Amino acid sequence: MTEPIPAPASAHTTGWTRFLPQAAAVLLTALFLPVTLANLRDQYGIDIGVALTLAVTQCGPLLMVARRPLWAWWIIFPADIAGALVLLGKPAREYDVWPWPPAPLIACLFLLLALALRRSRRVLVAVWLATAAASLILHLVRADRSNGSALLLPLFAAVVLVIGAAVRERRVAQRRLAEQETVSEAERARRTLLEERARIARELHDVVAHHMSVITVQADSAPYRLPELSDEAREEFGTIAASARESLTEMRRLLVVLRGDGAEGERAPQPGIDRLQQLVEATVRAGLPAELSLAAQLGEVPPAVDLSAYRIVQEALANVVRHAPGAPTRVSVTSDEGQLTVLVVNSPPKQPVSPLESAGTGHGLVGMRERVRLTGGSLDAGPLPDGGFRVAARLPLSPAGPDDAP
């Protein structure tokens, strides 16, 4: 026989609830053991020793139904057959039920139900065939004494096994669906992260390409701008220009891979902090009451930080429009101690409104975190006690790598 199918573990099954199946098994045993003993001794007139032996073998293994129902069946089923043979030695009475007395029959049905909840369909079919065959043989042996009980067990067993198997297969399907959803969610998060990284890489290409182009032009024009250069210096500048051109070529080749099939790169200049006022004004025209506080002197802002600040504000405002339309929003950009601080805070909507989107794709916060990580900064985003939401990013104004992020 095949290995048992483990019962699906529920996320809410903790503590004492894990002992419920075993408690049910103990309760069944405590119920059917004395009833079976009294039934065999009083109604069928079996000696107390034989009746006790049959009762223990027919009901005692019910203690195993929670963990090893098939083992219990291997003991109870032969014991039921032995009990039927023992009853043949007693004279038939008007209300006697043979070959399956009521108490062992009902106990056997509980056992089959536990078996159906734990075993495969092939095992259940084999168990039912064995049950039906034993009932048929006993009926043919003493057809005059069989009063329908021989047919009751196969009939009821088929119903119980079908119901139990349906419940088990439904639980297995739910567990597999939950596992698949978990895998899909992880894969979706991974794909979102990769997409955002590719998008950021495409945007940063323009920033890096600009500086590399400047280096190339300066290195190529150095011999003409500085005629007093020595031959060694001219050769060195030529090497620098060649290396810069080779780096640009390699960068464009990698960019083609990042863009993917059929993807077009953005040809417009990348936005920065100087376009935040336009962004906020466009958001206000869209119906979101927003205000911008921009420090007068931000100092020199690196291109990557300039682009990241703009994109963070853009995504934060988009999230407010999608999930809290009409909520008053404040955007603040300041610089202090070599850090550029971008703060977007929205209050809860003044009137109850339905969000334009009940569930996001997850790209927004992922994109923000990736941009902050690539510039070596930090991001703090989360709900506020009053029902609003806060996005705070600190981006270093001096060059820093991801490993330098706090």
Short mmCIF file of C-alpha atoms in Angstrom, two decimals:
data_model
loop_
_atom_site.label_atom_id
_atom_site.label_comp_id
_atom_site.label_asym_id
_atom_site.label_seq_id
_atom_site.Cartn_x
_atom_site.Cartn_y
_atom_site.Cartn_z
CA MET A 1 0.00 0.00 0.00
CA THR A 2 1.14 3.56 -0.67
CA GLU A 3 2.43 5.98 1.91
CA PRO A 4 -0.19 8.04 3.75
CA ILE A 5 -1.04 11.49 2.49
CA PRO A 6 -0.31 13.97 5.26
CA ALA A 7 -3.17 16.12 6.37
CA PRO A 8 -2.72 19.72 5.22
CA ALA A 9 -1.45 21.92 8.01
CA SER A 10 -3.50 25.01 8.56
CA ALA A 11 -1.85 28.29 9.35
CA HIS A 12 -4.33 28.69 12.21
CA THR A 13 -3.79 25.22 13.72
CA THR A 14 -1.68 25.98 16.73
CA GLY A 15 -1.51 25.03 20.39
CA TRP A 16 -4.13 22.69 21.75
CA THR A 17 -6.04 22.44 18.46
CA ARG A 18 -3.34 20.11 17.14
CA PHE A 19 -4.49 17.50 19.65
CA LEU A 20 -8.13 17.54 18.55
CA PRO A 21 -7.82 14.50 16.17
CA GLN A 22 -6.21 12.38 18.89
CA ALA A 23 -8.80 13.55 21.41
CA ALA A 24 -11.54 12.48 18.99
CA ALA A 25 -9.89 9.06 18.65
CA VAL A 26 -9.80 8.62 22.42
CA LEU A 27 -13.45 9.66 22.67
CA LEU A 28 -14.51 7.16 19.99
CA THR A 29 -12.64 4.35 21.73
CA ALA A 30 -14.10 5.23 25.12
CA LEU A 31 -17.59 5.27 23.59
CA PHE A 32 -17.58 2.13 21.45
CA LEU A 33 -15.52 -0.21 23.63
CA PRO A 34 -18.04 -0.57 26.52
CA VAL A 35 -21.01 -0.46 24.13
CA THR A 36 -19.57 -3.29 22.03
CA LEU A 37 -18.71 -5.34 25.10
CA ALA A 38 -22.21 -4.96 26.53
CA ASN A 39 -23.79 -5.73 23.14
CA LEU A 40 -21.82 -8.95 22.62
CA ARG A 41 -22.33 -10.16 26.19
CA ASP A 42 -25.96 -9.22 26.79
CA GLN A 43 -27.64 -9.49 23.39
CA TYR A 44 -25.62 -12.31 21.85
CA GLY A 45 -24.79 -14.21 25.04
CA ILE A 46 -21.03 -14.46 24.43
CA ASP A 47 -18.79 -15.34 27.38
CA ILE A 48 -17.24 -12.33 29.07
CA GLY A 49 -13.67 -13.34 28.15
CA VAL A 50 -14.43 -13.80 24.45
CA ALA A 51 -16.63 -10.70 24.40
CA LEU A 52 -13.90 -8.62 26.02
CA THR A 53 -11.30 -9.90 23.55
CA LEU A 54 -13.53 -9.09 20.57
CA ALA A 55 -14.46 -5.66 21.96
CA VAL A 56 -10.81 -4.72 22.51
CA THR A 57 -9.71 -5.87 19.05
CA GLN A 58 -12.72 -4.33 17.31
CA CYS A 59 -12.63 -0.94 19.10
CA GLY A 60 -9.22 -0.55 20.78
CA PRO A 61 -7.38 0.22 17.50
CA LEU A 62 -9.61 3.28 17.09
CA LEU A 63 -6.92 5.01 19.15
CA MET A 64 -4.76 4.94 16.00
CA VAL A 65 -7.28 6.52 13.58
CA ALA A 66 -5.74 10.00 13.98
CA ARG A 67 -2.24 8.88 12.93
CA ARG A 68 -2.33 5.35 11.48
CA PRO A 69 -5.87 4.59 10.25
CA LEU A 70 -4.69 1.86 7.86
CA TRP A 71 -2.93 0.01 10.68
CA ALA A 72 -6.15 0.23 12.69
CA TRP A 73 -8.11 -1.21 9.75
CA TRP A 74 -5.73 -4.18 9.46
CA ILE A 75 -6.63 -5.08 13.07
CA ILE A 76 -10.32 -4.13 13.21
CA PHE A 77 -11.43 -5.68 9.91
CA PRO A 78 -10.14 -9.23 10.71
CA ALA A 79 -11.52 -8.84 14.24
CA ASP A 80 -14.98 -8.01 12.80
CA ILE A 81 -14.83 -11.11 10.60
CA ALA A 82 -13.76 -13.22 13.60
CA GLY A 83 -16.65 -11.76 15.59
CA ALA A 84 -19.09 -12.71 12.84
CA LEU A 85 -17.77 -16.30 12.89
CA VAL A 86 -18.05 -16.44 16.70
CA LEU A 87 -21.68 -15.30 16.48
CA LEU A 88 -22.45 -18.23 14.18
CA GLY A 89 -21.91 -20.52 17.16
CA LYS A 90 -24.74 -18.85 19.03
CA PRO A 91 -28.41 -19.46 18.32
CA ALA A 92 -30.12 -16.79 16.26
CA ARG A 93 -32.61 -14.55 18.04
CA GLU A 94 -35.36 -12.37 16.67
CA TYR A 95 -33.51 -9.05 16.96
CA ASP A 96 -29.97 -10.29 16.31
CA VAL A 97 -28.03 -8.54 13.53
CA TRP A 98 -25.51 -10.65 11.66
CA PRO A 99 -22.73 -10.63 10.43
CA TRP A 100 -22.07 -7.03 11.54
CA PRO A 101 -23.56 -6.04 14.91
CA PRO A 102 -24.58 -2.36 15.21
CA ALA A 103 -21.74 -1.12 17.46
CA PRO A 104 -18.84 -2.65 15.48
CA LEU A 105 -20.51 -1.56 12.22
CA ILE A 106 -20.72 2.09 13.29
CA ALA A 107 -17.17 1.99 14.69
CA CYS A 108 -15.97 0.60 11.37
CA LEU A 109 -17.64 3.48 9.51
CA PHE A 110 -15.78 6.03 11.65
CA LEU A 111 -12.57 4.15 10.88
CA LEU A 112 -13.29 4.25 7.13
CA LEU A 113 -13.96 7.98 7.33
CA ALA A 114 -10.58 8.58 8.98
CA LEU A 115 -9.01 6.34 6.36
CA ALA A 116 -10.60 8.31 3.51
CA LEU A 117 -9.23 11.56 4.93
CA ARG A 118 -5.64 10.26 4.94
CA ARG A 119 -5.15 7.70 2.16
CA SER A 120 -5.11 7.68 -1.63
CA ARG A 121 -8.02 6.67 -3.82
CA ARG A 122 -6.38 3.36 -4.77
CA VAL A 123 -6.12 2.32 -1.11
CA LEU A 124 -9.75 3.25 -0.50
CA VAL A 125 -10.92 1.16 -3.44
CA ALA A 126 -8.93 -1.83 -2.16
CA VAL A 127 -10.39 -1.43 1.34
CA TRP A 128 -13.94 -1.23 0.01
CA LEU A 129 -13.46 -4.28 -2.23
CA ALA A 130 -12.16 -6.28 0.74
CA THR A 131 -15.13 -5.14 2.84
CA ALA A 132 -17.65 -5.98 0.12
CA ALA A 133 -16.02 -9.36 -0.55
CA ALA A 134 -16.10 -10.34 3.13
CA SER A 135 -19.74 -9.27 3.43
CA LEU A 136 -20.70 -11.23 0.32
CA ILE A 137 -18.90 -14.39 1.44
CA LEU A 138 -20.46 -14.29 4.90
CA HIS A 139 -23.87 -13.70 3.37
CA LEU A 140 -23.45 -16.72 1.06
CA VAL A 141 -22.25 -18.90 3.95
CA ARG A 142 -25.41 -18.29 6.00
CA ALA A 143 -27.91 -16.57 3.77
CA ASP A 144 -30.69 -17.74 6.11
CA ARG A 145 -29.20 -15.80 9.02
CA SER A 146 -28.12 -12.67 7.16
CA ASN A 147 -30.91 -10.14 7.55
CA GLY A 148 -29.52 -7.27 5.49
CA SER A 149 -26.57 -6.36 7.66
CA ALA A 150 -24.21 -7.95 5.16
CA LEU A 151 -25.33 -5.38 2.57
CA LEU A 152 -25.43 -2.42 4.94
CA LEU A 153 -21.69 -2.26 5.58
CA PRO A 154 -20.59 -2.17 1.88
CA LEU A 155 -23.32 0.37 1.10
CA PHE A 156 -22.56 2.69 4.02
CA ALA A 157 -18.81 2.18 3.51
CA ALA A 158 -19.06 3.37 -0.10
CA VAL A 159 -20.90 6.52 0.96
CA VAL A 160 -18.44 7.30 3.78
CA LEU A 161 -15.38 6.65 1.61
CA VAL A 162 -16.67 8.85 -1.21
CA ILE A 163 -17.46 11.73 1.17
CA GLY A 164 -14.14 11.43 2.99
CA ALA A 165 -12.16 11.21 -0.26
CA ALA A 166 -13.95 14.30 -1.61
CA VAL A 167 -13.11 16.26 1.54
CA ARG A 168 -9.47 15.12 1.44
CA GLU A 169 -9.03 15.96 -2.25
CA ARG A 170 -10.57 19.37 -1.67
CA ARG A 171 -8.14 20.06 1.20
CA VAL A 172 -5.20 18.87 -0.90
CA ALA A 173 -6.31 21.11 -3.78
CA GLN A 174 -6.60 24.09 -1.42
CA ARG A 175 -3.14 23.42 0.00
CA ARG A 176 -1.60 23.13 -3.46
CA LEU A 177 -3.38 26.30 -4.55
CA ALA A 178 -2.02 28.15 -1.50
CA GLU A 179 1.49 26.87 -2.24
CA GLN A 180 1.17 27.93 -5.87
CA GLU A 181 -0.05 31.36 -4.84
CA THR A 182 2.96 31.71 -2.53
CA VAL A 183 5.32 30.73 -5.35
CA SER A 184 3.54 33.05 -7.79
CA GLU A 185 3.73 35.93 -5.33
CA ALA A 186 7.45 35.38 -4.82
CA GLU A 187 8.00 35.14 -8.56
CA ARG A 188 5.92 38.28 -9.12
CA ALA A 189 7.96 40.17 -6.54
CA ARG A 190 11.19 38.97 -8.13
CA ARG A 191 10.01 39.95 -11.61
CA THR A 192 8.91 43.36 -10.33
CA LEU A 193 12.32 43.91 -8.77
CA LEU A 194 14.12 42.95 -11.99
CA GLU A 195 11.86 45.20 -14.08
CA GLU A 196 12.49 48.15 -11.81
CA ARG A 197 16.24 47.56 -11.83
CA ALA A 198 16.23 47.40 -15.64
CA ARG A 199 14.19 50.59 -15.82
CA ILE A 200 16.54 52.39 -13.43
CA ALA A 201 19.54 51.12 -15.39
CA ARG A 202 18.07 52.50 -18.61
CA GLU A 203 17.57 55.91 -17.00
CA LEU A 204 21.02 55.98 -15.38
CA HIS A 205 22.54 55.19 -18.77
CA ASP A 206 21.82 58.73 -19.91
CA VAL A 207 23.50 60.14 -16.83
CA VAL A 208 26.65 58.02 -17.14
CA ALA A 209 26.78 58.37 -20.93
CA HIS A 210 26.84 62.14 -20.61
CA HIS A 211 29.89 62.09 -18.35
CA MET A 212 31.67 59.51 -20.48
CA SER A 213 31.02 61.60 -23.59
CA VAL A 214 32.48 64.66 -21.86
CA ILE A 215 35.57 62.66 -20.91
CA THR A 216 35.98 61.48 -24.51
CA VAL A 217 35.65 64.98 -25.96
CA GLN A 218 38.04 66.48 -23.41
CA ALA A 219 40.61 63.74 -23.97
CA ASP A 220 40.39 64.04 -27.78
CA SER A 221 40.59 67.85 -27.75
CA ALA A 222 43.38 68.10 -25.17
CA PRO A 223 46.25 68.06 -27.76
CA TYR A 224 44.60 70.96 -29.63
CA ARG A 225 43.74 72.98 -26.55
CA LEU A 226 47.12 72.40 -24.91
CA PRO A 227 49.78 72.50 -27.66
CA GLU A 228 52.64 72.33 -25.13
CA LEU A 229 51.77 68.74 -24.18
CA SER A 230 54.52 66.18 -24.48
CA ASP A 231 54.22 63.15 -26.74
CA GLU A 232 53.72 60.90 -23.69
CA ALA A 233 50.85 63.09 -22.45
CA ARG A 234 49.26 63.15 -25.92
CA GLU A 235 49.46 59.36 -26.03
CA GLU A 236 47.95 59.11 -22.55
CA PHE A 237 45.02 61.35 -23.53
CA GLY A 238 44.49 59.21 -26.62
CA THR A 239 44.35 56.09 -24.46
CA ILE A 240 41.83 57.76 -22.14
CA ALA A 241 39.63 58.74 -25.11
CA ALA A 242 39.78 55.22 -26.56
CA SER A 243 38.86 53.67 -23.20
CA ALA A 244 35.95 56.08 -22.80
CA ARG A 245 34.64 55.28 -26.28
CA GLU A 246 34.96 51.54 -25.61
CA SER A 247 33.07 51.95 -22.31
CA LEU A 248 30.27 53.80 -24.11
CA THR A 249 30.05 51.04 -26.70
CA GLU A 250 29.85 48.35 -24.01
CA MET A 251 27.24 50.34 -22.09
CA ARG A 252 25.03 50.70 -25.16
CA ARG A 253 25.39 46.97 -25.85
CA LEU A 254 24.26 46.15 -22.29
CA LEU A 255 21.43 48.65 -22.60
CA VAL A 256 20.06 46.73 -25.58
CA VAL A 257 19.88 43.61 -23.38
CA LEU A 258 18.16 45.49 -20.55
CA ARG A 259 15.56 47.00 -22.85
CA GLY A 260 14.45 43.58 -24.04
CA ASP A 261 12.69 42.62 -27.23
CA GLY A 262 10.89 45.44 -28.95
CA ALA A 263 11.50 47.93 -26.11
CA GLU A 264 12.34 51.50 -27.00
CA GLY A 265 14.53 53.66 -24.82
CA GLU A 266 13.26 57.02 -23.66
CA ARG A 267 14.62 59.75 -25.91
CA ALA A 268 13.49 62.77 -23.87
CA PRO A 269 15.90 64.29 -21.35
CA GLN A 270 15.60 62.78 -17.89
CA PRO A 271 13.74 64.97 -15.37
CA GLY A 272 15.17 66.25 -12.11
CA ILE A 273 14.40 68.39 -9.09
CA ASP A 274 13.98 71.47 -11.30
CA ARG A 275 10.82 69.91 -12.72
CA LEU A 276 9.17 69.09 -9.40
CA GLN A 277 7.12 72.29 -9.53
CA GLN A 278 5.61 71.22 -12.85
CA LEU A 279 4.93 67.75 -11.46
CA VAL A 280 3.10 69.10 -8.40
CA GLU A 281 1.10 71.57 -10.49
CA ALA A 282 0.00 68.78 -12.80
CA THR A 283 -1.05 66.73 -9.77
CA VAL A 284 -3.10 69.65 -8.43
CA ARG A 285 -4.85 69.98 -11.79
CA ALA A 286 -5.69 66.28 -11.54
CA GLY A 287 -7.68 67.00 -8.35
CA LEU A 288 -5.12 66.27 -5.62
CA PRO A 289 -4.49 69.21 -3.22
CA ALA A 290 -0.70 69.20 -3.05
CA GLU A 291 1.92 71.78 -2.11
CA LEU A 292 5.67 71.85 -2.67
CA SER A 293 8.37 73.15 -0.34
CA LEU A 294 11.71 73.35 -2.14
CA ALA A 295 14.85 74.65 -0.45
CA ALA A 296 16.37 77.67 -2.14
CA GLN A 297 19.93 76.37 -2.04
CA LEU A 298 20.32 72.63 -2.49
CA GLY A 299 23.92 72.76 -3.58
CA GLU A 300 25.34 70.59 -6.31
CA VAL A 301 23.10 67.54 -6.80
CA PRO A 302 24.58 64.52 -8.64
CA PRO A 303 22.60 63.54 -11.74
CA ALA A 304 21.66 60.10 -10.34
CA VAL A 305 20.35 61.67 -7.11
CA ASP A 306 18.57 64.39 -9.11
CA LEU A 307 16.73 61.77 -11.18
CA SER A 308 16.00 59.53 -8.19
CA ALA A 309 14.49 62.41 -6.18
CA TYR A 310 12.15 63.29 -9.02
CA ARG A 311 11.07 59.66 -9.55
CA ILE A 312 10.43 59.12 -5.83
CA VAL A 313 8.17 62.18 -5.63
CA GLN A 314 6.45 61.15 -8.86
CA GLU A 315 5.69 57.63 -7.60
CA ALA A 316 4.62 58.84 -4.15
CA LEU A 317 2.13 61.32 -5.67
CA ALA A 318 0.86 58.63 -8.03
CA ASN A 319 0.23 56.34 -5.05
CA VAL A 320 -1.76 59.06 -3.30
CA VAL A 321 -3.89 59.60 -6.41
CA ARG A 322 -4.54 55.86 -6.73
CA HIS A 323 -5.15 54.90 -3.10
CA ALA A 324 -6.23 58.14 -1.34
CA PRO A 325 -7.72 60.47 -3.97
CA GLY A 326 -8.34 63.96 -2.64
CA ALA A 327 -6.01 63.62 0.35
CA PRO A 328 -4.02 66.81 1.15
CA THR A 329 -0.35 66.15 0.34
CA ARG A 330 2.87 67.96 1.21
CA VAL A 331 6.11 67.55 -0.75
CA SER A 332 9.36 68.79 0.77
CA VAL A 333 12.92 68.68 -0.61
CA THR A 334 15.77 69.92 1.57
CA SER A 335 19.51 69.36 1.95
CA ASP A 336 21.48 69.09 5.16
CA GLU A 337 24.89 67.69 6.05
CA GLY A 338 25.55 66.23 2.64
CA GLN A 339 22.12 64.58 2.44
CA LEU A 340 19.19 65.38 0.20
CA THR A 341 15.92 64.71 2.06
CA VAL A 342 12.77 64.04 0.04
CA LEU A 343 9.56 63.94 2.08
CA VAL A 344 6.05 63.22 0.75
CA VAL A 345 3.28 63.08 3.37
CA ASN A 346 -0.43 62.79 2.71
CA SER A 347 -3.26 63.11 5.23
CA PRO A 348 -6.35 60.90 5.05
CA PRO A 349 -9.01 62.12 2.57
CA LYS A 350 -11.33 64.76 4.04
CA GLN A 351 -14.34 62.81 2.78
CA PRO A 352 -14.73 59.03 2.46
CA VAL A 353 -13.81 58.04 -1.08
CA SER A 354 -13.23 54.78 -2.87
CA PRO A 355 -9.62 54.18 -3.97
CA LEU A 356 -9.09 54.13 -7.71
CA GLU A 357 -7.18 50.87 -7.20
CA SER A 358 -7.94 48.39 -4.41
CA ALA A 359 -4.61 46.61 -4.85
CA GLY A 360 -1.36 47.86 -6.33
CA THR A 361 1.18 46.02 -8.44
CA GLY A 362 3.97 46.52 -5.92
CA HIS A 363 6.18 48.35 -8.43
CA GLY A 364 6.05 51.71 -6.62
CA LEU A 365 7.79 50.95 -3.34
CA VAL A 366 10.10 48.46 -5.05
CA GLY A 367 11.22 51.14 -7.49
CA MET A 368 11.73 53.68 -4.71
CA ARG A 369 13.83 51.27 -2.64
CA GLU A 370 15.96 50.32 -5.62
CA ARG A 371 16.65 53.94 -6.53
CA VAL A 372 17.58 54.77 -2.95
CA ARG A 373 19.77 51.67 -2.68
CA LEU A 374 21.62 52.46 -5.89
CA THR A 375 22.46 55.95 -4.65
CA GLY A 376 23.51 54.70 -1.19
CA GLY A 377 20.64 56.34 0.68
CA SER A 378 17.81 55.20 2.93
CA LEU A 379 14.02 55.05 2.58
CA ASP A 380 11.30 55.09 5.21
CA ALA A 381 7.75 54.50 3.96
CA GLY A 382 4.66 53.51 5.90
CA PRO A 383 1.22 54.50 7.20
CA LEU A 384 0.71 57.21 9.81
CA PRO A 385 -1.43 56.88 12.97
CA ASP A 386 -4.03 59.32 11.59
CA GLY A 387 -4.59 57.22 8.46
CA GLY A 388 -2.21 59.06 6.15
CA PHE A 389 1.00 57.84 4.55
CA ARG A 390 4.60 59.03 4.66
CA VAL A 391 7.50 58.54 2.26
CA ALA A 392 10.88 59.84 3.43
CA ALA A 393 14.07 59.32 1.42
CA ARG A 394 17.58 60.49 2.30
CA LEU A 395 19.98 60.54 -0.64
CA PRO A 396 23.70 61.31 -0.27
CA LEU A 397 24.94 64.30 -2.27
CA SER A 398 28.46 62.90 -2.33
CA PRO A 399 29.25 59.80 -4.45
CA ALA A 400 28.36 56.58 -2.62
CA GLY A 401 27.70 53.00 -3.56
CA PRO A 402 25.00 50.63 -2.35
CA ASP A 403 27.33 49.15 0.22
CA ASP A 404 27.60 52.53 1.90
CA ALA A 405 23.90 52.68 2.63
CA PRO A 406 23.01 52.62 6.30
#
